[in-house]
Amino acid sequence: MTNHKRFRALALIAKASTILSAFFCLALIGNLSPVAGQQPEPRPVARLIGGRASDNDSSRSRILSEGKNADDAKSVVTFPSVDETNEIERRAFDATNLVRAKHGLPSLVWDQSLYRMACAHSRQMAVNGFFSHQAPGGLGLRDRARVFGIRSFKVLAENIAYNQGYDDPGAFAVERWMISSLHRANILSNEFQAVAIGSFIGPDQQVYLTQVFISR
């Protein structure tokens, strides 16, 4: 092969290599897309639990190793009437009595002592990162009632809910409670005379609700 032909062959190889490299780069770039564009839109979430305790239940009271937290929780609220509570709590209270009225049941009255207990539990769930009727340290519904001086009752019941991303979290919680047989039974029980709903909004706008019923 002459030097001229050898030079032309090397030039063609170099050109082909350049084209392949450019094509590879373009293909790689074409497969890349912004990460943000692949992130799904945040979706509303919701959870709920219901429970009961009667005056005949065996007590599981313990020495309050987390007593400081319980005391702090009691101090975060005073004794407001239902008209002085926040919109989430009022909406849940009104929705509860509206459902009862539709089923021919009398309205429940607002109980301020239950409100303190409900607010404290919603706050504890949000701050301590749990979702249960049992608080850290093993305090159940009956035990928490005693912490707040609620010692004389026939039946005590509680619905709790967690939701995020809904325009009306209070009414939505009641709507979801009514779908569940246990929560529905608490709301439509004829043995309860009083109720309170306490809410707490977490740092990411998570809404925790605790609804407490009582029969004295």
mmCIF file with all atom_site columns, N, CA and C in Angstrom, residues 7 11 16 19 34 40 44-45 55-56 67 74 104 108 112 114 132 138 149 163 180 183 191 216:
data_model
loop_
_atom_site.group_PDB
_atom_site.id
_atom_site.type_symbol
_atom_site.label_atom_id
_atom_site.label_alt_id
_atom_site.label_comp_id
_atom_site.label_asym_id
_atom_site.label_entity_id
_atom_site.label_seq_id
_atom_site.pdbx_PDB_ins_code
_atom_site.Cartn_x
_atom_site.Cartn_y
_atom_site.Cartn_z
_atom_site.occupancy
_atom_site.B_iso_or_equiv
_atom_site.pdbx_formal_charge
_atom_site.auth_seq_id
_atom_site.auth_comp_id
_atom_site.auth_asym_id
_atom_site.auth_atom_id
_atom_site.pdbx_PDB_model_num
ATOM 1  N N  . PHE A 1 7   ? -2.457  6.885  4.277  1.00 0.00 ? 7   PHE A N  1
ATOM 2  C CA . PHE A 1 7   ? -2.901  8.116  4.943  1.00 0.00 ? 7   PHE A CA 1
ATOM 3  C C  . PHE A 1 7   ? -4.411  8.276  4.841  1.00 0.00 ? 7   PHE A C  1
ATOM 4  N N  . ALA A 1 11  ? -7.236  8.300  7.860  1.00 0.00 ? 11  ALA A N  1
ATOM 5  C CA . ALA A 1 11  ? -8.147  9.442  7.994  1.00 0.00 ? 11  ALA A CA 1
ATOM 6  C C  . ALA A 1 11  ? -9.600  8.982  8.080  1.00 0.00 ? 11  ALA A C  1
ATOM 7  N N  . ALA A 1 16  ? -14.573 7.937  11.231 1.00 0.00 ? 16  ALA A N  1
ATOM 8  C CA . ALA A 1 16  ? -15.617 7.016  11.705 1.00 0.00 ? 16  ALA A CA 1
ATOM 9  C C  . ALA A 1 16  ? -15.646 6.949  13.224 1.00 0.00 ? 16  ALA A C  1
ATOM 10 N N  . ILE A 1 19  ? -17.400 10.023 14.562 1.00 0.00 ? 19  ILE A N  1
ATOM 11 C CA . ILE A 1 19  ? -18.867 9.961  14.385 1.00 0.00 ? 19  ILE A CA 1
ATOM 12 C C  . ILE A 1 19  ? -19.503 9.050  15.427 1.00 0.00 ? 19  ILE A C  1
ATOM 13 N N  . PRO A 1 34  ? -34.219 15.221 33.854 1.00 0.00 ? 34  PRO A N  1
ATOM 14 C CA . PRO A 1 34  ? -34.131 15.790 35.196 1.00 0.00 ? 34  PRO A CA 1
ATOM 15 C C  . PRO A 1 34  ? -34.784 14.884 36.230 1.00 0.00 ? 34  PRO A C  1
ATOM 16 N N  . PRO A 1 40  ? -43.024 11.579 41.566 1.00 0.00 ? 40  PRO A N  1
ATOM 17 C CA . PRO A 1 40  ? -44.489 11.603 41.521 1.00 0.00 ? 40  PRO A CA 1
ATOM 18 C C  . PRO A 1 40  ? -45.043 12.730 42.378 1.00 0.00 ? 40  PRO A C  1
ATOM 19 N N  . PRO A 1 44  ? -52.270 12.356 48.942 1.00 0.00 ? 44  PRO A N  1
ATOM 20 C CA . PRO A 1 44  ? -52.819 12.386 50.304 1.00 0.00 ? 44  PRO A CA 1
ATOM 21 C C  . PRO A 1 44  ? -52.719 11.025 50.963 1.00 0.00 ? 44  PRO A C  1
ATOM 22 N N  . VAL A 1 45  ? -52.484 11.027 52.259 1.00 0.00 ? 45  VAL A N  1
ATOM 23 C CA . VAL A 1 45  ? -52.408 9.774  53.009 1.00 0.00 ? 45  VAL A CA 1
ATOM 24 C C  . VAL A 1 45  ? -53.329 9.862  54.214 1.00 0.00 ? 45  VAL A C  1
ATOM 25 N N  . ASP A 1 55  ? -64.650 0.973  82.843 1.00 0.00 ? 55  ASP A N  1
ATOM 26 C CA . ASP A 1 55  ? -64.239 1.148  84.234 1.00 0.00 ? 55  ASP A CA 1
ATOM 27 C C  . ASP A 1 55  ? -63.911 -0.193 84.885 1.00 0.00 ? 55  ASP A C  1
ATOM 28 N N  . ASN A 1 56  ? -64.380 -1.289 84.267 1.00 0.00 ? 56  ASN A N  1
ATOM 29 C CA . ASN A 1 56  ? -64.114 -2.613 84.825 1.00 0.00 ? 56  ASN A CA 1
ATOM 30 C C  . ASN A 1 56  ? -62.822 -3.235 84.303 1.00 0.00 ? 56  ASN A C  1
ATOM 31 N N  . GLY A 1 67  ? -43.288 10.719 82.591 1.00 0.00 ? 67  GLY A N  1
ATOM 32 C CA . GLY A 1 67  ? -44.175 11.669 83.245 1.00 0.00 ? 67  GLY A CA 1
ATOM 33 C C  . GLY A 1 67  ? -43.922 13.103 82.855 1.00 0.00 ? 67  GLY A C  1
ATOM 34 N N  . LYS A 1 74  ? -49.974 18.213 79.143 1.00 0.00 ? 74  LYS A N  1
ATOM 35 C CA . LYS A 1 74  ? -51.135 18.795 79.818 1.00 0.00 ? 74  LYS A CA 1
ATOM 36 C C  . LYS A 1 74  ? -51.075 20.314 79.800 1.00 0.00 ? 74  LYS A C  1
ATOM 37 N N  . GLY A 1 104 ? -80.685 9.613  64.037 1.00 0.00 ? 104 GLY A N  1
ATOM 38 C CA . GLY A 1 104 ? -81.679 9.774  65.097 1.00 0.00 ? 104 GLY A CA 1
ATOM 39 C C  . GLY A 1 104 ? -81.109 9.761  66.497 1.00 0.00 ? 104 GLY A C  1
ATOM 40 N N  . LEU A 1 108 ? -73.732 14.958 70.980 1.00 0.00 ? 108 LEU A N  1
ATOM 41 C CA . LEU A 1 108 ? -72.793 14.840 72.089 1.00 0.00 ? 108 LEU A CA 1
ATOM 42 C C  . LEU A 1 108 ? -72.367 16.232 72.539 1.00 0.00 ? 108 LEU A C  1
ATOM 43 N N  . GLN A 1 112 ? -64.468 19.447 78.191 1.00 0.00 ? 112 GLN A N  1
ATOM 44 C CA . GLN A 1 112 ? -63.177 20.136 78.221 1.00 0.00 ? 112 GLN A CA 1
ATOM 45 C C  . GLN A 1 112 ? -62.048 19.263 78.762 1.00 0.00 ? 112 GLN A C  1
ATOM 46 N N  . LEU A 1 114 ? -61.818 16.027 78.433 1.00 0.00 ? 114 LEU A N  1
ATOM 47 C CA . LEU A 1 114 ? -61.470 15.125 77.348 1.00 0.00 ? 114 LEU A CA 1
ATOM 48 C C  . LEU A 1 114 ? -60.633 15.837 76.289 1.00 0.00 ? 114 LEU A C  1
ATOM 49 N N  . SER A 1 132 ? -50.704 5.209  67.713 1.00 0.00 ? 132 SER A N  1
ATOM 50 C CA . SER A 1 132 ? -51.260 4.116  68.506 1.00 0.00 ? 132 SER A CA 1
ATOM 51 C C  . SER A 1 132 ? -52.040 4.699  69.676 1.00 0.00 ? 132 SER A C  1
ATOM 52 N N  . GLY A 1 138 ? -45.889 2.644  77.600 1.00 0.00 ? 138 GLY A N  1
ATOM 53 C CA . GLY A 1 138 ? -46.920 1.653  77.840 1.00 0.00 ? 138 GLY A CA 1
ATOM 54 C C  . GLY A 1 138 ? -48.239 2.183  78.350 1.00 0.00 ? 138 GLY A C  1
ATOM 55 N N  . GLY A 1 149 ? -56.781 13.188 85.243 1.00 0.00 ? 149 GLY A N  1
ATOM 56 C CA . GLY A 1 149 ? -57.772 13.290 86.302 1.00 0.00 ? 149 GLY A CA 1
ATOM 57 C C  . GLY A 1 149 ? -59.126 12.725 85.956 1.00 0.00 ? 149 GLY A C  1
ATOM 58 N N  . ASN A 1 163 ? -53.867 12.206 58.843 1.00 0.00 ? 163 ASN A N  1
ATOM 59 C CA . ASN A 1 163 ? -53.992 12.438 57.411 1.00 0.00 ? 163 ASN A CA 1
ATOM 60 C C  . ASN A 1 163 ? -53.119 13.613 56.992 1.00 0.00 ? 163 ASN A C  1
ATOM 61 N N  . SER A 1 180 ? -65.250 2.569  58.891 1.00 0.00 ? 180 SER A N  1
ATOM 62 C CA . SER A 1 180 ? -64.755 1.463  59.716 1.00 0.00 ? 180 SER A CA 1
ATOM 63 C C  . SER A 1 180 ? -65.790 1.104  60.779 1.00 0.00 ? 180 SER A C  1
ATOM 64 N N  . HIS A 1 183 ? -64.846 2.293  64.514 1.00 0.00 ? 183 HIS A N  1
ATOM 65 C CA . HIS A 1 183 ? -64.935 3.745  64.687 1.00 0.00 ? 183 HIS A CA 1
ATOM 66 C C  . HIS A 1 183 ? -66.382 4.215  64.579 1.00 0.00 ? 183 HIS A C  1
ATOM 67 N N  . GLU A 1 191 ? -74.571 5.149  74.224 1.00 0.00 ? 191 GLU A N  1
ATOM 68 C CA . GLU A 1 191 ? -74.178 5.200  75.631 1.00 0.00 ? 191 GLU A CA 1
ATOM 69 C C  . GLU A 1 191 ? -73.302 6.410  75.962 1.00 0.00 ? 191 GLU A C  1
ATOM 70 N N  . ARG A 1 216 ? -70.331 8.566  81.726 1.00 0.00 ? 216 ARG A N  1
ATOM 71 C CA . ARG A 1 216 ? -70.078 8.666  83.163 1.00 0.00 ? 216 ARG A CA 1
ATOM 72 C C  . ARG A 1 216 ? -71.257 8.085  83.936 1.00 0.00 ? 216 ARG A C  1
#
